[in-house]
Tab-separated table of C-alpha atoms and ligand atoms in Angstrom:
chain	number	residue	atom	x	y	z
A	1	ARG	CA	15.907	-46.587	-47.275
A	2	SER	CA	12.328	-46.993	-46.151
A	3	VAL	CA	11.758	-49.208	-43.097
A	4	ARG	CA	8.847	-51.423	-42.058
A	5	VAL	CA	7.963	-53.524	-39.042
A	6	SER	CA	7.976	-56.988	-40.591
A	7	GLY	CA	7.564	-59.085	-37.424
A	8	TRP	CA	6.262	-58.823	-33.874
A	9	GLY	CA	5.947	-61.159	-30.919
A	10	SER	CA	5.864	-61.342	-27.155
A	11	TYR	CA	6.085	-63.796	-24.301
A	12	VAL	CA	5.030	-63.598	-20.671
A	13	PRO	CA	5.692	-66.340	-18.097
A	14	GLU	CA	2.779	-68.556	-17.094
A	15	ARG	CA	2.727	-67.834	-13.343
A	16	VAL	CA	0.329	-65.058	-12.331
A	17	LEU	CA	0.943	-63.032	-9.156
A	18	SER	CA	-2.292	-61.219	-8.303
A	19	ASN	CA	-2.769	-58.254	-5.988
A	20	ALA	CA	-4.465	-60.688	-3.580
A	21	ASP	CA	-1.265	-62.798	-3.589
A	22	LEU	CA	0.751	-59.646	-2.756
A	23	GLU	CA	-1.598	-58.872	0.138
A	24	ARG	CA	-0.217	-62.040	1.751
A	25	LEU	CA	3.427	-60.953	1.240
A	26	VAL	CA	3.428	-57.268	2.121
A	27	ASP	CA	1.259	-54.648	3.885
A	28	THR	CA	-0.865	-53.582	0.907
A	29	SER	CA	-4.328	-54.043	-0.573
A	30	ASP	CA	-5.799	-54.883	-3.943
A	31	GLU	CA	-7.821	-51.664	-3.714
A	32	TRP	CA	-4.707	-49.496	-3.100
A	33	ILE	CA	-2.769	-51.074	-5.973
A	34	ARG	CA	-5.681	-50.879	-8.432
A	35	THR	CA	-6.631	-47.295	-7.702
A	36	ARG	CA	-3.037	-45.937	-7.537
A	37	THR	CA	-1.583	-47.885	-10.475
A	38	GLY	CA	-4.264	-49.743	-12.481
A	39	ILE	CA	-2.404	-53.041	-11.923
A	40	ARG	CA	-4.435	-56.185	-11.114
A	41	GLU	CA	-1.807	-58.866	-11.673
A	42	ARG	CA	1.682	-59.449	-13.095
A	43	ARG	CA	3.683	-62.443	-14.347
A	44	VAL	CA	6.595	-64.100	-12.567
A	45	ALA	CA	9.228	-66.163	-14.373
A	46	ALA	CA	9.723	-69.825	-13.451
A	47	PRO	CA	13.016	-70.766	-11.743
A	48	HIS	CA	14.481	-72.191	-14.985
A	49	GLU	CA	13.692	-69.023	-16.977
A	50	THR	CA	16.089	-66.083	-17.456
A	51	THR	CA	15.867	-62.765	-19.274
A	52	ALA	CA	17.535	-64.367	-22.314
A	53	THR	CA	15.084	-67.280	-22.440
A	54	LEU	CA	12.080	-64.930	-22.219
A	55	ALA	CA	13.645	-62.756	-24.935
A	56	ALA	CA	14.357	-65.729	-27.199
A	57	ILE	CA	10.716	-66.886	-27.194
A	58	ALA	CA	9.459	-63.391	-28.117
A	59	ALA	CA	12.209	-63.151	-30.767
A	60	LYS	CA	11.310	-66.491	-32.375
A	61	ARG	CA	7.650	-65.423	-32.531
A	62	ALA	CA	8.639	-62.147	-34.246
A	63	LEU	CA	10.856	-64.018	-36.742
A	64	ALA	CA	7.970	-66.394	-37.542
A	65	VAL	CA	5.610	-63.475	-38.263
A	66	ALA	CA	8.283	-61.860	-40.450
A	67	GLY	CA	8.783	-65.148	-42.311
A	68	LEU	CA	12.540	-64.796	-41.904
A	69	ALA	CA	15.171	-67.448	-41.204
A	70	PRO	CA	17.429	-66.778	-38.188
A	71	ASP	CA	20.399	-65.931	-40.420
A	72	ASP	CA	18.397	-63.263	-42.283
A	73	ILE	CA	18.935	-61.056	-39.209
A	74	ASP	CA	21.994	-58.749	-39.434
A	75	VAL	CA	21.824	-57.106	-35.990
A	76	ILE	CA	20.225	-58.157	-32.685
A	77	ILE	CA	19.582	-55.496	-30.036
A	78	VAL	CA	18.267	-56.393	-26.587
A	79	ALA	CA	17.060	-53.667	-24.219
A	80	THR	CA	17.111	-54.734	-20.575
A	81	LEU	CA	18.004	-53.624	-17.077
A	82	THR	CA	18.006	-57.221	-15.832
A	83	PRO	CA	20.581	-58.942	-18.084
A	84	ASP	CA	21.476	-62.593	-17.444
A	85	TYR	CA	25.056	-61.415	-16.699
A	86	PRO	CA	26.990	-58.112	-16.737
A	87	MET	CA	28.846	-59.880	-19.559
A	88	PRO	CA	28.336	-61.425	-22.052
A	89	SER	CA	25.439	-59.370	-23.365
A	90	THR	CA	21.970	-60.886	-23.197
A	91	ALA	CA	21.783	-60.235	-26.961
A	92	ALA	CA	24.665	-62.696	-27.483
A	93	LEU	CA	22.671	-65.374	-25.611
A	94	VAL	CA	19.537	-64.579	-27.619
A	95	LYS	CA	21.526	-64.866	-30.849
A	96	GLU	CA	22.541	-68.401	-29.901
A	97	ALA	CA	19.029	-69.327	-28.716
A	98	VAL	CA	17.339	-68.238	-31.962
A	99	GLY	CA	19.940	-70.079	-34.057
A	100	ASN	CA	21.505	-67.053	-35.729
A	101	THR	CA	25.151	-67.433	-36.788
A	102	THR	CA	25.774	-64.131	-38.572
A	103	ALA	CA	24.394	-61.128	-36.640
A	104	ALA	CA	26.185	-58.589	-34.482
A	105	ALA	CA	24.463	-58.545	-31.096
A	106	PHE	CA	24.526	-56.033	-28.249
A	107	ASP	CA	22.444	-54.717	-25.331
A	108	ILE	CA	21.027	-51.257	-24.674
A	109	ALA	CA	20.675	-49.884	-21.140
A	110	ALA	CA	17.983	-47.210	-20.973
A	111	ALA	CA	15.679	-48.834	-18.387
A	112	CYS	CA	11.972	-48.480	-19.225
A	113	SER	CA	12.786	-46.395	-22.328
A	114	GLY	CA	14.987	-49.254	-23.551
A	115	PHE	CA	12.606	-50.655	-26.165
A	116	VAL	CA	12.036	-47.241	-27.742
A	117	PHE	CA	15.770	-46.393	-27.698
A	118	ALA	CA	16.559	-49.797	-29.265
A	119	TYR	CA	13.808	-49.336	-31.865
A	120	ALA	CA	15.245	-45.942	-32.853
A	121	THR	CA	18.730	-47.481	-33.129
A	122	ALA	CA	17.445	-50.351	-35.270
A	123	ASP	CA	15.501	-47.989	-37.553
A	124	SER	CA	18.720	-46.005	-38.090
A	125	TYR	CA	20.705	-49.129	-39.065
A	126	VAL	CA	18.119	-50.160	-41.660
A	127	ARG	CA	17.486	-46.627	-42.957
A	128	SER	CA	21.208	-45.977	-43.450
A	129	GLY	CA	21.699	-49.241	-45.349
A	130	LEU	CA	23.984	-50.765	-42.698
A	131	ALA	CA	21.512	-53.626	-42.126
A	132	ARG	CA	18.529	-55.172	-43.930
A	133	ASN	CA	16.824	-56.842	-40.955
A	134	VAL	CA	17.282	-55.916	-37.295
A	135	LEU	CA	15.748	-57.837	-34.387
A	136	VAL	CA	14.819	-55.665	-31.390
A	137	VAL	CA	13.850	-57.294	-28.090
A	138	GLY	CA	12.865	-55.683	-24.798
A	139	ALA	CA	13.066	-58.277	-22.024
A	140	GLU	CA	13.036	-58.171	-18.236
A	141	LEU	CA	13.064	-60.500	-15.289
A	142	LEU	CA	12.404	-57.790	-12.720
A	143	THR	CA	10.839	-59.947	-10.009
A	144	ARG	CA	14.319	-61.279	-9.072
A	145	PHE	CA	15.442	-57.713	-8.298
A	146	LEU	CA	12.507	-56.666	-6.126
A	147	ASP	CA	12.606	-56.139	-2.390
A	148	PHE	CA	9.421	-57.828	-1.180
A	149	ASP	CA	9.736	-55.815	2.049
A	150	ASP	CA	9.359	-52.557	0.080
A	151	ARG	CA	5.670	-52.151	-0.738
A	152	GLY	CA	6.408	-48.994	-2.754
A	153	THR	CA	8.220	-50.982	-5.479
A	154	CYS	CA	7.381	-54.696	-5.255
A	155	ILE	CA	3.755	-54.187	-6.286
A	156	LEU	CA	4.684	-52.421	-9.540
A	157	PHE	CA	6.859	-54.734	-11.601
A	158	GLY	CA	6.525	-57.957	-13.593
A	159	ASP	CA	8.406	-60.177	-16.056
A	160	GLY	CA	8.080	-60.539	-19.846
A	161	ALA	CA	9.509	-59.859	-23.292
A	162	GLY	CA	8.414	-58.125	-26.506
A	163	ALA	CA	10.136	-58.167	-29.895
A	164	VAL	CA	9.946	-56.672	-33.372
A	165	VAL	CA	11.851	-57.139	-36.610
A	166	LEU	CA	12.564	-53.979	-38.598
A	167	SER	CA	13.269	-54.593	-42.284
A	168	ALA	CA	14.231	-52.604	-45.367
A	169	SER	CA	11.040	-51.848	-47.298
A	170	PRO	CA	10.526	-51.410	-51.042
A	171	GLU	CA	7.610	-49.028	-50.324
A	172	GLU	CA	8.330	-45.307	-49.904
A	173	GLY	CA	7.729	-43.462	-46.668
A	174	GLY	CA	7.763	-46.264	-44.081
A	175	GLY	CA	9.557	-46.245	-40.754
A	176	MET	CA	10.131	-43.737	-38.025
A	177	ALA	CA	8.671	-40.351	-38.980
A	178	GLY	CA	9.785	-38.327	-35.961
A	179	LEU	CA	11.922	-38.946	-32.896
A	180	GLU	CA	12.448	-37.188	-29.580
A	181	MET	CA	14.942	-38.850	-27.228
A	182	ALA	CA	16.159	-37.311	-23.981
A	183	THR	CA	18.205	-38.147	-20.892
A	184	ASP	CA	18.016	-36.063	-17.740
A	185	PRO	CA	20.705	-37.128	-15.222
A	186	ASP	CA	19.093	-34.973	-12.499
A	187	GLY	CA	16.987	-38.096	-12.016
A	188	ALA	CA	19.916	-40.533	-11.942
A	189	TYR	CA	19.253	-41.658	-8.367
A	190	MET	CA	15.453	-41.581	-8.513
A	191	ILE	CA	15.273	-45.170	-9.817
A	192	TRP	CA	18.429	-47.202	-9.357
A	193	MET	CA	20.161	-50.304	-8.096
A	194	PRO	CA	22.733	-49.048	-5.577
A	195	SER	CA	25.262	-51.920	-5.746
A	196	GLY	CA	26.622	-54.527	-8.113
A	197	GLY	CA	28.530	-52.170	-10.409
A	198	SER	CA	32.073	-50.749	-10.312
A	199	LYS	CA	31.209	-48.027	-7.784
A	200	SER	CA	29.927	-50.512	-5.233
A	201	PRO	CA	30.853	-54.064	-6.231
A	202	PRO	CA	28.810	-56.927	-4.849
A	203	SER	CA	29.806	-58.149	-1.386
A	204	SER	CA	28.116	-59.807	1.546
A	205	GLU	CA	27.645	-56.294	3.044
A	206	THR	CA	25.912	-54.873	-0.045
A	207	SER	CA	23.746	-57.948	-0.116
A	208	LYS	CA	22.863	-57.646	3.600
A	209	ARG	CA	21.950	-53.989	3.048
A	210	GLY	CA	19.587	-55.029	0.202
A	211	GLU	CA	21.446	-52.893	-2.326
A	212	HIS	CA	20.919	-55.277	-5.244
A	213	PHE	CA	17.222	-54.463	-5.407
A	214	ILE	CA	15.435	-51.725	-7.358
A	215	ARG	CA	15.130	-48.529	-5.307
A	216	MET	CA	12.741	-45.796	-6.374
A	217	GLU	CA	11.510	-42.376	-5.318
A	218	GLY	CA	7.938	-42.990	-6.492
A	219	ARG	CA	6.593	-39.467	-6.164
A	220	GLU	CA	9.536	-37.788	-7.934
A	221	THR	CA	9.388	-40.367	-10.721
A	222	TYR	CA	5.651	-39.860	-11.086
A	223	ARG	CA	6.157	-36.085	-11.302
A	224	TYR	CA	8.893	-36.472	-13.941
A	225	ALA	CA	6.759	-38.835	-16.020
A	226	THR	CA	3.646	-36.653	-16.010
A	227	ARG	CA	5.735	-33.522	-16.755
A	228	THR	CA	7.688	-35.102	-19.608
A	229	LEU	CA	5.673	-37.700	-21.485
A	230	ALA	CA	3.037	-35.610	-23.268
A	231	ALA	CA	5.674	-32.996	-24.215
A	232	SER	CA	8.015	-35.662	-25.526
A	233	ALA	CA	5.256	-37.332	-27.577
A	234	LEU	CA	4.201	-33.941	-28.964
A	235	ALA	CA	7.779	-33.078	-30.004
A	236	ALA	CA	8.058	-36.358	-31.961
A	237	ILE	CA	4.605	-35.856	-33.516
A	238	GLU	CA	5.562	-32.337	-34.652
A	239	ARG	CA	8.840	-33.579	-36.153
A	240	ALA	CA	6.796	-36.096	-38.131
A	241	GLY	CA	4.610	-33.264	-39.426
A	242	TRP	CA	1.534	-34.864	-37.857
A	243	THR	CA	-1.034	-33.604	-35.350
A	244	PRO	CA	-1.955	-35.595	-32.198
A	245	GLU	CA	-5.492	-36.127	-33.576
A	246	GLU	CA	-4.073	-37.862	-36.680
A	247	VAL	CA	-2.317	-40.534	-34.632
A	248	ASP	CA	-4.179	-43.851	-34.823
A	249	LEU	CA	-2.831	-45.306	-31.572
A	250	PHE	CA	-0.402	-44.403	-28.796
A	251	ILE	CA	1.549	-47.309	-27.344
A	252	PRO	CA	2.849	-45.939	-24.057
A	253	HIS	CA	5.180	-47.550	-21.546
A	254	GLN	CA	2.948	-49.282	-19.000
A	255	ALA	CA	4.185	-47.884	-15.673
A	256	ASN	CA	0.998	-46.565	-14.133
A	257	ALA	CA	-2.505	-46.168	-15.624
A	258	ARG	CA	-2.716	-42.691	-14.086
A	259	ILE	CA	0.450	-41.649	-15.953
A	260	ILE	CA	-1.097	-42.869	-19.230
A	261	GLU	CA	-4.263	-40.885	-18.429
A	262	ALA	CA	-2.076	-37.799	-17.873
A	263	VAL	CA	-0.530	-38.258	-21.346
A	264	ALA	CA	-4.000	-38.433	-22.927
A	265	LYS	CA	-5.065	-35.339	-20.997
A	266	GLY	CA	-1.853	-33.472	-21.904
A	267	LEU	CA	-2.488	-34.151	-25.594
A	268	LYS	CA	-6.264	-33.474	-25.247
A	269	LEU	CA	-7.060	-36.959	-26.579
A	270	PRO	CA	-9.590	-39.573	-25.409
A	271	MET	CA	-8.269	-42.644	-23.567
A	272	ASP	CA	-9.327	-44.911	-26.460
A	273	LYS	CA	-6.288	-43.554	-28.365
A	274	MET	CA	-4.034	-45.087	-25.671
A	275	PHE	CA	-3.271	-48.800	-25.601
A	276	VAL	CA	-3.393	-50.047	-22.016
A	277	ASN	CA	-2.574	-53.544	-20.756
A	278	ILE	CA	-0.933	-52.667	-17.421
A	279	HIS	CA	-3.741	-54.438	-15.504
A	280	LYS	CA	-2.383	-57.794	-16.741
A	281	TYR	CA	1.379	-57.373	-16.521
A	282	GLY	CA	2.305	-54.404	-14.300
A	283	ASN	CA	5.453	-52.527	-15.311
A	284	THR	CA	7.698	-54.792	-17.401
A	285	SER	CA	10.191	-51.956	-18.025
A	286	ALA	CA	11.999	-52.382	-21.365
A	287	ALA	CA	9.567	-55.136	-22.382
A	288	SER	CA	6.370	-53.135	-21.963
A	289	VAL	CA	6.099	-51.250	-25.273
A	290	GLY	CA	7.063	-54.393	-27.226
A	291	ILE	CA	4.469	-56.543	-25.442
A	292	ALA	CA	1.838	-53.812	-25.884
A	293	LEU	CA	2.580	-53.449	-29.626
A	294	ASP	CA	2.270	-57.203	-30.178
A	295	GLU	CA	-1.050	-57.340	-28.293
A	296	ALA	CA	-2.381	-54.255	-30.077
A	297	VAL	CA	-1.694	-55.867	-33.473
A	298	ARG	CA	-3.195	-59.210	-32.436
A	299	GLU	CA	-6.312	-57.467	-31.059
A	300	GLY	CA	-6.807	-55.679	-34.393
A	301	ARG	CA	-6.051	-52.230	-32.899
A	302	VAL	CA	-3.153	-51.692	-35.367
A	303	LYS	CA	-3.116	-52.253	-39.128
A	304	ALA	CA	-0.557	-51.642	-41.878
A	305	GLY	CA	-0.156	-47.950	-42.642
A	306	ASP	CA	-1.346	-46.712	-39.232
A	307	LYS	CA	0.363	-43.789	-37.520
A	308	LEU	CA	1.671	-44.966	-34.151
A	309	VAL	CA	3.467	-43.214	-31.309
A	310	PHE	CA	5.646	-45.111	-28.834
A	311	VAL	CA	6.248	-43.076	-25.694
A	312	ALA	CA	8.259	-44.159	-22.666
A	313	PHE	CA	10.237	-42.922	-19.682
A	314	GLY	CA	12.488	-44.609	-17.171
A	315	ALA	CA	15.553	-44.611	-14.968
A	316	GLY	CA	18.206	-42.124	-16.020
A	317	PHE	CA	15.822	-40.301	-16.351
A	318	THR	CA	15.384	-41.342	-19.971
A	319	SER	CA	12.426	-40.547	-22.206
B	1	LIG	N1	0.149	-50.407	-0.457
B	1	LIG	C1	-0.446	-49.604	0.442
B	1	LIG	N2	0.040	-48.374	0.755
B	1	LIG	C2	1.161	-47.976	0.148
B	1	LIG	C3	1.844	-48.780	-0.796
B	1	LIG	C4	1.300	-50.043	-1.088
B	1	LIG	N3	1.845	-50.884	-1.976
B	1	LIG	N4	2.927	-48.109	-1.236
B	1	LIG	C5	2.924	-46.917	-0.608
B	1	LIG	N5	1.865	-46.833	0.241
B	1	LIG	C6	1.493	-45.729	1.113
B	1	LIG	C7	2.648	-44.851	1.454
B	1	LIG	O1	3.365	-45.362	2.587
B	1	LIG	C8	1.973	-43.539	1.762
B	1	LIG	O2	1.452	-43.583	3.068
B	1	LIG	P1	1.547	-42.282	4.028
B	1	LIG	O3	0.741	-41.222	3.296
B	1	LIG	O4	0.936	-42.781	5.279
B	1	LIG	O5	3.001	-41.979	4.104
B	1	LIG	C9	0.779	-43.503	0.818
B	1	LIG	O6	0.576	-44.878	0.415
B	1	LIG	C10	1.034	-42.646	-0.408
B	1	LIG	O7	2.323	-42.983	-0.952
B	1	LIG	P2	2.864	-42.322	-2.241
B	1	LIG	O8	4.231	-42.875	-2.533
B	1	LIG	O9	2.697	-40.837	-2.195
B	1	LIG	O10	1.833	-42.908	-3.286
B	1	LIG	P3	1.593	-42.441	-4.763
B	1	LIG	O11	0.197	-42.043	-4.942
B	1	LIG	O12	2.683	-41.520	-5.235
B	1	LIG	O13	1.746	-43.820	-5.543
B	1	LIG	C11	3.382	-44.985	-6.872
B	1	LIG	C12	2.967	-44.535	-5.490
B	1	LIG	C13	2.275	-45.881	-7.426
B	1	LIG	C14	4.680	-45.754	-6.772
B	1	LIG	C15	3.528	-43.737	-7.771
B	1	LIG	O14	4.334	-42.788	-7.123
B	1	LIG	C16	4.137	-44.041	-9.102
B	1	LIG	O15	3.537	-44.711	-9.931
B	1	LIG	N6	5.341	-43.506	-9.373
B	1	LIG	C17	6.007	-43.724	-10.647
B	1	LIG	C18	6.735	-45.018	-10.622
B	1	LIG	C19	7.137	-45.417	-12.003
B	1	LIG	O16	6.385	-45.211	-12.929
B	1	LIG	N7	8.301	-45.988	-12.216
B	1	LIG	C20	8.610	-46.358	-13.563
B	1	LIG	C21	9.923	-46.180	-13.969
B	1	LIG	S1	10.734	-47.579	-13.442
B	1	LIG	C22	12.128	-47.881	-14.369
B	1	LIG	O17	12.614	-47.204	-15.245
B	1	LIG	C23	12.764	-49.131	-13.915
């Protein structure tokens, strides 16, 4: 079966946390953050919001664009590293929130690559005939897992959600043309949350040691990303039988503007082929490609029939 993106949507919380606000919390400067990362501000969820509530708003917007009723969806996949609970899945909560009574729902854990991994999974369900409509949501509430004493991480991340609906298409040739997915466990402890799982269950000691926050080796992660991303995008482009020049728009994971510039350089393409919105939201991990796709469509940067490349990397390392 041919596949098309029938719906798209995103949601970011109202509260803006600017670099100037961070200057008051931690030893940093707007100038350092802007020049090293490209980030100017990020969004922070309100106390009543959770990953599932952010996801549900983006999901409802995507369903509205698709013109589908909640029960038209056969499968719901949520990519997140900040689920509401270890169990049930955040996807189960999103299913209830959007009013769906029929879909199977599950989460995917691939950190910042989560949206792309979930998208590839959804495309496979529709293509194989196992589902007609699949809802994919990337959603994160990262600001609740940041150590605001660690200036190397707390300046990077923000909250938000992005969603798409993938549907069976009567037109030939739609859907994913080429895929390159990889996981490199050499990087398993480069970005991680040391406690809270079965190896180190939560306790007052783990909490006192700050082990429920995101920990990251920034330089190693940066090196991995710049080494991997252009190569990974090129492998997918070649599998599709395209050339990089033919691609209408790259929608990269928004981790660092310098990393996106390195992808453009690695593919010998101008920066106007790269969609960038990191200045507004920082790194929203699994939500970032979904939010960027929705904005790119709404800004008129993407139209039906365009050749797009989604490229991401994250904890695992995944790409
Ligand atoms: N403000 C001011 N100074 C800072 C800050 C800050 N917020 N953070 C670090 N510094 C200092 C450091 O202490 C260091 O000082 P020193 O030279 O006196 O020791 C100096 O700035 C340089 O530090 P580096 O860590 O080398 O800075 P770098 O240029 O590598 O930038 C950054 C750091 C932005 C984190 C970069 O390494 C990066 O973007 N890495 C990739 C991170 C990433 O993309 N993660 C995404 C995946 S996340 C996921 O999957 C959940």
